[in-house]
Structures are given as structure tokens and as C-alpha cells.
Amino acid sequence: MFALKILSSLPLSVLYVFSDILYLLARYVIRYRKKVIDENLLYAFPEKTSAERKQIRNKFYRNFTDAFFAETIKMLTISEKELRERFQVVNQELVDKPVKDGTSALMMAGHVFNWEMAILGVALNTEVTAETVYLKLNNGFFNQLMLEIRTHFGGIMTEKSAFRRSMITMRNTPRIVHLAADQRPPVSDSRYTREFMNRPALFFEGGEVLSKKMNLPVFYGQMTKFKRGHYRFEFTELARPPYEDLAAHSVTDEFAKRLEKNIRMQPDLYLWSHKRWKL
């Protein structure tokens, strides 16, 4: 961990040099999950030419190594000043208001780069408590590393298996709950199948169930990248109670629509290497 903190203290411009090397290895040598990426892009964008899809894939590799190496390492020691310069959060007050009024709020987002920076950006900008539900990594060292990065500005991390216990306190201790809602859920979870980027995909129903059971407002976080290392994360209202007259899966459906729009706006920012559509 000490060595990583030394590495993290380097300017991001220097860390991007290492990222450039990793990009070349991922794209030309290892060809990291190229088959998965190409298949995902072919289904998602059949209207594009092979050259256009290849360009998206190559830009994805660049964003992937930047986000997973340079930017994630930098977040271990990044200053408040630098994070504010690089990561702009818009409409945070929309999500904070219900919590200030005594009701927890759900924040739903997808795996659009750089979602790790979003955890820190929200923790830094919110005036209330922010909790992120996460999946524990199998490797103990990397799990601890990511926890240290994600709590750098005071955010609360709750492992998914412990979240049920955490839910009990939501009425007495209002807070923002951040859900990465586009992961492929395991068989043991509540699952819903719907069309997503032109083919069937499984979705978690956690946000759907939680919002309607506890009458919580839901907000979507849209990611935009302006240039290398500079992002904008904007909140908009996704759903709010009362929910009695809404159709089943209405929250999940609206989330999927917002995420699709976000992806089509900058397709190279999505995690195409994930086997998202495996049923």
C-alpha cells in the first residue's frame, strides 16, 4: 500500500504515461477481451460500420486503462482541489434535498467511465451522508485498496451482503444510497429481463423494490467526459412516489432507458469488456 501511495503522489500527467503503455499492451499485444468487446459492439451498434465500431473499441481501451490504472491510483491521494477541477457534479442539491427533509434517496448509475471517481465526487459535494453498495472483491489486498480509495472523502461503503441489515436504519438515518444498477445479477438475486442495447439483458431489481417498498425518490447520474481526466456527472430525477399506479419494473425500465442514452452519447465510455448480456 505504501508503494501505491508513492505512485499515487505522482502527477496524473505522469501516470498517464504508464497508462499509454498499458493501452498499447491491451490493444495490440494482449488484445484484452477483444472478442467480447467486438460482439457487444456489433449487437449494440449494428447500424455502424466495422470501422466505426473498431474506433469505439480502440477508444474504449484508452478509457479503460486511464480509468482502471492512472485515475484510480491517483484517487488514493488526490487533493480536494484537484478532484473539484477534474470532476464536476451537477444538481447534487436535488439528491440532497429529500435527505435533508428526512427521507433517504436512491442514486442509480451504470458502469460508465469513470464511475469510481463519481463515488468520490459525490462524497465531496454532498451535504448529507452518502452510502455506496459494492460487491466484495475476491482478492483481499485489492478489496482493501478499493475501500481506501472509495472512502477517501468520507463516503460510506456497504458490502452487498450486509446491505439488508443497513436497510433497517434507512428510515431513522436518512441518506443517499448509490446503486450501480447495470451489473449482471447472479441467480440468487431478484432478476428482470428486458431489452438493453438491442438484446435481452438481466437487471438487478434492488432499486425497483427498495424505492417502491420504502417510497423513496430515485435519481439518475449521467456521466460525460470532456477531455482526458475531466468529467461531468449530472443528476436528474428518475422516479418519485407515489408508485401505486406505476407498472411493474417501471423504475428499472426508466433506468435502462437513461443508461442507453448515456451510452449512445459517448459509447467508448461504457464497460464493453464485461459479459453483460450473458443470460
Short mmCIF file of C-alpha atoms in Angstrom, two decimals:
data_model
loop_
_atom_site.label_atom_id
_atom_site.label_comp_id
_atom_site.label_asym_id
_atom_site.label_seq_id
_atom_site.Cartn_x
_atom_site.Cartn_y
_atom_site.Cartn_z
CA MET A 1 0.00 0.00 0.00
CA PHE A 2 2.89 2.36 0.80
CA ALA A 3 4.38 1.85 -2.68
CA LEU A 4 0.99 2.59 -4.26
CA LYS A 5 0.68 5.80 -2.28
CA ILE A 6 4.11 6.87 -3.55
CA LEU A 7 2.96 6.09 -7.11
CA SER A 8 -0.31 7.93 -6.47
CA SER A 9 1.56 11.06 -5.42
CA LEU A 10 2.89 11.45 -8.98
CA PRO A 11 1.06 13.96 -11.22
CA LEU A 12 -1.72 12.44 -13.27
CA SER A 13 0.15 13.51 -16.42
CA VAL A 14 2.98 11.14 -15.40
CA LEU A 15 0.58 8.32 -14.53
CA TYR A 16 -0.95 8.69 -17.99
CA VAL A 17 2.45 7.76 -19.48
CA PHE A 18 2.16 4.37 -17.76
CA SER A 19 -1.46 4.18 -18.92
CA ASP A 20 -0.32 4.77 -22.52
CA ILE A 21 1.95 1.73 -22.25
CA LEU A 22 -0.85 -0.39 -20.80
CA TYR A 23 -3.15 0.83 -23.58
CA LEU A 24 -0.71 -0.39 -26.24
CA LEU A 25 -0.39 -3.76 -24.48
CA ALA A 26 -4.17 -4.15 -24.09
CA ARG A 27 -4.90 -3.15 -27.68
CA TYR A 28 -2.06 -4.71 -29.68
CA VAL A 29 -0.41 -7.41 -27.55
CA ILE A 30 -2.90 -8.91 -25.10
CA ARG A 31 -5.92 -7.84 -27.18
CA TYR A 32 -7.85 -7.80 -23.92
CA ARG A 33 -11.26 -9.46 -24.31
CA LYS A 34 -11.35 -8.33 -27.93
CA LYS A 35 -13.87 -10.99 -28.92
CA VAL A 36 -16.27 -10.00 -26.11
CA ILE A 37 -15.92 -6.29 -26.91
CA ASP A 38 -16.45 -6.77 -30.65
CA GLU A 39 -19.52 -8.95 -30.11
CA ASN A 40 -21.04 -6.47 -27.65
CA LEU A 41 -20.46 -3.57 -30.02
CA LEU A 42 -21.85 -5.45 -33.01
CA TYR A 43 -25.16 -6.07 -31.23
CA ALA A 44 -25.28 -2.58 -29.72
CA PHE A 45 -24.49 -0.69 -32.92
CA PRO A 46 -25.47 -2.78 -35.96
CA GLU A 47 -26.06 0.44 -37.90
CA LYS A 48 -22.39 1.43 -37.63
CA THR A 49 -19.67 0.26 -39.98
CA SER A 50 -16.97 -2.14 -38.81
CA ALA A 51 -14.50 0.77 -38.96
CA GLU A 52 -16.73 2.87 -36.68
CA ARG A 53 -17.09 0.02 -34.18
CA LYS A 54 -13.33 -0.53 -34.26
CA GLN A 55 -12.82 3.13 -33.42
CA ILE A 56 -15.14 2.78 -30.42
CA ARG A 57 -13.22 -0.31 -29.29
CA ASN A 58 -9.87 1.44 -29.52
CA LYS A 59 -11.15 4.49 -27.62
CA PHE A 60 -12.60 2.11 -25.04
CA TYR A 61 -9.15 0.58 -24.48
CA ARG A 62 -7.79 4.09 -23.86
CA ASN A 63 -10.55 4.94 -21.38
CA PHE A 64 -10.23 1.53 -19.73
CA THR A 65 -6.50 1.83 -18.94
CA ASP A 66 -6.86 5.50 -17.94
CA ALA A 67 -9.72 4.78 -15.54
CA PHE A 68 -8.55 1.46 -14.10
CA PHE A 69 -4.90 2.44 -13.71
CA ALA A 70 -3.96 6.13 -13.82
CA GLU A 71 -7.12 7.71 -12.45
CA THR A 72 -7.90 5.03 -9.87
CA ILE A 73 -4.35 5.08 -8.50
CA LYS A 74 -4.42 8.89 -8.36
CA MET A 75 -7.64 8.86 -6.33
CA LEU A 76 -5.79 7.22 -3.46
CA THR A 77 -4.13 10.57 -2.64
CA ILE A 78 -5.88 13.14 -4.85
CA SER A 79 -6.48 16.51 -3.22
CA GLU A 80 -9.91 18.06 -2.85
CA LYS A 81 -8.82 20.93 -5.08
CA GLU A 82 -7.70 18.68 -7.93
CA LEU A 83 -10.77 16.46 -7.76
CA ARG A 84 -13.06 19.50 -7.94
CA GLU A 85 -11.13 20.70 -11.01
CA ARG A 86 -11.41 17.33 -12.73
CA PHE A 87 -14.85 16.11 -11.67
CA GLN A 88 -17.89 18.38 -11.82
CA VAL A 89 -21.05 17.26 -10.03
CA VAL A 90 -24.24 18.96 -11.26
CA ASN A 91 -27.54 19.08 -9.35
CA GLN A 92 -26.22 17.44 -6.19
CA GLU A 93 -28.75 19.53 -4.29
CA LEU A 94 -31.60 17.59 -5.97
CA VAL A 95 -30.44 14.37 -4.31
CA ASP A 96 -29.55 16.05 -1.02
CA LYS A 97 -32.95 17.71 -0.55
CA PRO A 98 -35.04 14.60 0.26
CA VAL A 99 -32.41 13.51 2.78
CA LYS A 100 -32.46 16.93 4.44
CA ASP A 101 -36.24 16.63 4.55
CA GLY A 102 -35.98 13.28 6.34
CA THR A 103 -36.21 10.70 3.52
CA SER A 104 -33.46 8.57 2.04
CA ALA A 105 -32.82 8.87 -1.72
CA LEU A 106 -31.60 6.34 -4.26
CA MET A 107 -28.93 7.23 -6.81
CA MET A 108 -28.69 4.84 -9.78
CA ALA A 109 -25.86 4.84 -12.30
CA GLY A 110 -24.16 2.48 -14.74
CA HIS A 111 -20.62 1.39 -15.46
CA VAL A 112 -19.70 4.46 -17.48
CA PHE A 113 -16.15 5.77 -17.00
CA ASN A 114 -15.17 6.97 -14.52
CA TRP A 115 -17.71 5.65 -12.05
CA GLU A 116 -15.07 5.25 -9.34
CA MET A 117 -14.37 8.97 -9.49
CA ALA A 118 -18.12 9.56 -9.17
CA ILE A 119 -18.13 7.90 -5.74
CA LEU A 120 -15.51 10.39 -4.54
CA GLY A 121 -17.12 13.32 -6.34
CA VAL A 122 -20.49 12.76 -4.68
CA ALA A 123 -18.92 12.24 -1.24
CA LEU A 124 -17.04 15.52 -1.69
CA ASN A 125 -20.02 17.54 -2.93
CA THR A 126 -22.92 16.23 -0.86
CA GLU A 127 -24.05 17.91 2.35
CA VAL A 128 -25.57 14.66 3.67
CA THR A 129 -24.44 11.07 4.24
CA ALA A 130 -23.71 9.06 1.06
CA GLU A 131 -23.58 5.26 1.09
CA THR A 132 -22.42 3.09 -1.81
CA VAL A 133 -23.37 -0.59 -2.10
CA TYR A 134 -20.49 -2.64 -3.51
CA LEU A 135 -19.53 -6.21 -4.37
CA LYS A 136 -16.57 -7.52 -2.38
CA LEU A 137 -13.51 -8.41 -4.46
CA ASN A 138 -12.08 -11.90 -4.05
CA ASN A 139 -8.54 -10.59 -3.61
CA GLY A 140 -8.19 -9.22 -0.06
CA PHE A 141 -5.47 -6.69 -0.90
CA PHE A 142 -7.31 -5.15 -3.85
CA ASN A 143 -10.57 -5.14 -1.92
CA GLN A 144 -8.89 -3.13 0.85
CA LEU A 145 -7.24 -0.85 -1.70
CA MET A 146 -10.57 -0.03 -3.35
CA LEU A 147 -12.21 0.59 0.02
CA GLU A 148 -9.45 3.04 0.94
CA ILE A 149 -9.82 4.82 -2.42
CA ARG A 150 -13.62 4.98 -2.29
CA THR A 151 -13.71 6.37 1.26
CA HIS A 152 -11.01 8.98 0.61
CA PHE A 153 -13.51 11.83 1.11
CA GLY A 154 -15.70 10.20 3.72
CA GLY A 155 -18.20 8.16 1.73
CA ILE A 156 -19.64 5.05 3.39
CA MET A 157 -19.15 1.68 1.67
CA THR A 158 -21.53 -1.20 2.46
CA GLU A 159 -20.91 -4.68 1.10
CA LYS A 160 -23.93 -6.05 -0.77
CA SER A 161 -24.46 -8.97 1.62
CA ALA A 162 -24.56 -6.54 4.57
CA PHE A 163 -26.90 -4.06 2.90
CA ARG A 164 -30.06 -5.83 4.08
CA ARG A 165 -29.09 -5.03 7.67
CA SER A 166 -28.20 -1.49 6.65
CA MET A 167 -31.67 -1.00 5.13
CA ILE A 168 -33.27 -1.33 8.57
CA THR A 169 -31.78 2.02 9.62
CA MET A 170 -32.77 3.91 6.46
CA ARG A 171 -35.94 5.38 7.92
CA ASN A 172 -34.22 6.54 11.11
CA THR A 173 -30.98 7.65 9.43
CA PRO A 174 -31.84 9.15 6.00
CA ARG A 175 -29.04 9.08 3.46
CA ILE A 176 -28.19 8.80 -0.23
CA VAL A 177 -27.79 5.19 -1.36
CA HIS A 178 -25.73 4.72 -4.53
CA LEU A 179 -26.51 1.63 -6.62
CA ALA A 180 -24.53 0.52 -9.68
CA ALA A 181 -27.64 -0.94 -11.25
CA ASP A 182 -26.39 -2.42 -14.53
CA GLN A 183 -24.35 -5.38 -13.31
CA ARG A 184 -25.45 -8.85 -14.37
CA PRO A 185 -27.15 -10.29 -11.26
CA PRO A 186 -26.44 -13.84 -10.02
CA VAL A 187 -29.16 -16.49 -9.97
CA SER A 188 -29.72 -15.92 -6.25
CA ASP A 189 -30.84 -12.30 -6.81
CA SER A 190 -34.15 -10.85 -7.94
CA ARG A 191 -33.72 -10.59 -11.71
CA TYR A 192 -35.61 -8.93 -14.52
CA THR A 193 -35.03 -9.47 -18.23
CA ARG A 194 -35.55 -6.62 -20.69
CA GLU A 195 -34.13 -5.36 -23.97
CA PHE A 196 -30.93 -3.35 -23.49
CA MET A 197 -28.73 -2.14 -26.34
CA ASN A 198 -30.62 -4.34 -28.84
CA ARG A 199 -30.68 -7.65 -26.96
CA PRO A 200 -32.08 -9.19 -23.77
CA ALA A 201 -30.19 -8.43 -20.57
CA LEU A 202 -30.70 -9.24 -16.90
CA PHE A 203 -31.10 -6.40 -14.38
CA PHE A 204 -31.00 -6.17 -10.61
CA GLU A 205 -34.37 -5.27 -9.15
CA GLY A 206 -32.91 -3.91 -5.91
CA GLY A 207 -33.56 -0.28 -6.79
CA GLU A 208 -37.05 -1.12 -8.03
CA VAL A 209 -38.03 -2.99 -4.88
CA LEU A 210 -36.38 -0.60 -2.44
CA SER A 211 -37.83 2.58 -3.96
CA LYS A 212 -41.39 1.24 -4.09
CA LYS A 213 -41.32 -0.58 -0.76
CA MET A 214 -40.00 2.44 1.15
CA ASN A 215 -41.43 5.23 -1.08
CA LEU A 216 -38.02 6.68 -1.93
CA PRO A 217 -37.22 9.15 -4.72
CA VAL A 218 -34.76 7.89 -7.33
CA PHE A 219 -32.16 9.89 -9.26
CA TYR A 220 -30.03 9.00 -12.29
CA GLY A 221 -26.39 10.05 -12.60
CA GLN A 222 -25.32 10.79 -16.20
CA MET A 223 -21.61 10.76 -16.99
CA THR A 224 -19.93 12.92 -19.64
CA LYS A 225 -16.21 13.08 -20.42
CA PHE A 226 -14.89 16.40 -21.77
CA LYS A 227 -11.23 15.53 -22.14
CA ARG A 228 -8.69 13.22 -20.61
CA GLY A 229 -9.19 13.17 -16.85
CA HIS A 230 -12.12 15.63 -16.84
CA TYR A 231 -15.72 14.54 -16.25
CA ARG A 232 -19.21 15.88 -15.59
CA PHE A 233 -21.71 13.91 -13.51
CA GLU A 234 -25.26 15.28 -13.69
CA PHE A 235 -28.24 14.20 -11.59
CA THR A 236 -31.80 14.14 -12.90
CA GLU A 237 -34.91 12.80 -11.23
CA LEU A 238 -35.72 9.27 -12.42
CA ALA A 239 -38.79 8.43 -10.33
CA ARG A 240 -40.60 9.57 -7.21
CA PRO A 241 -43.50 8.33 -5.06
CA PRO A 242 -46.35 7.65 -5.04
CA TYR A 243 -45.74 4.45 -7.01
CA GLU A 244 -49.14 2.72 -6.64
CA ASP A 245 -50.29 3.41 -10.19
CA LEU A 246 -46.99 2.67 -11.93
CA ALA A 247 -46.41 -0.54 -13.87
CA ALA A 248 -44.14 -3.28 -12.58
CA HIS A 249 -40.46 -2.69 -13.38
CA SER A 250 -41.12 0.99 -14.12
CA VAL A 251 -38.04 2.19 -12.20
CA THR A 252 -35.72 -0.38 -13.80
CA ASP A 253 -37.13 0.34 -17.26
CA GLU A 254 -36.56 4.07 -16.89
CA PHE A 255 -33.03 3.46 -15.58
CA ALA A 256 -32.23 1.27 -18.59
CA LYS A 257 -33.54 3.94 -20.98
CA ARG A 258 -31.43 6.66 -19.33
CA LEU A 259 -28.34 4.45 -19.36
CA GLU A 260 -28.80 3.60 -23.05
CA LYS A 261 -28.99 7.30 -23.85
CA ASN A 262 -25.85 7.93 -21.81
CA ILE A 263 -24.01 5.13 -23.64
CA ARG A 264 -25.06 6.26 -27.12
CA MET A 265 -23.89 9.78 -26.31
CA GLN A 266 -20.29 8.55 -25.70
CA PRO A 267 -20.15 4.81 -26.44
CA ASP A 268 -16.42 4.43 -25.73
CA LEU A 269 -17.06 5.20 -22.02
CA TYR A 270 -19.07 2.03 -21.33
CA LEU A 271 -17.56 -1.20 -19.96
CA TRP A 272 -17.81 -3.26 -23.15
CA SER A 273 -15.35 -5.91 -21.90
CA HIS A 274 -17.92 -7.13 -19.35
CA LYS A 275 -20.03 -10.17 -20.31
CA ARG A 276 -23.10 -8.09 -19.58
CA TRP A 277 -25.53 -9.90 -21.87
CA LYS A 278 -24.80 -13.46 -20.75
CA LEU A 279 -28.15 -14.99 -19.69
#
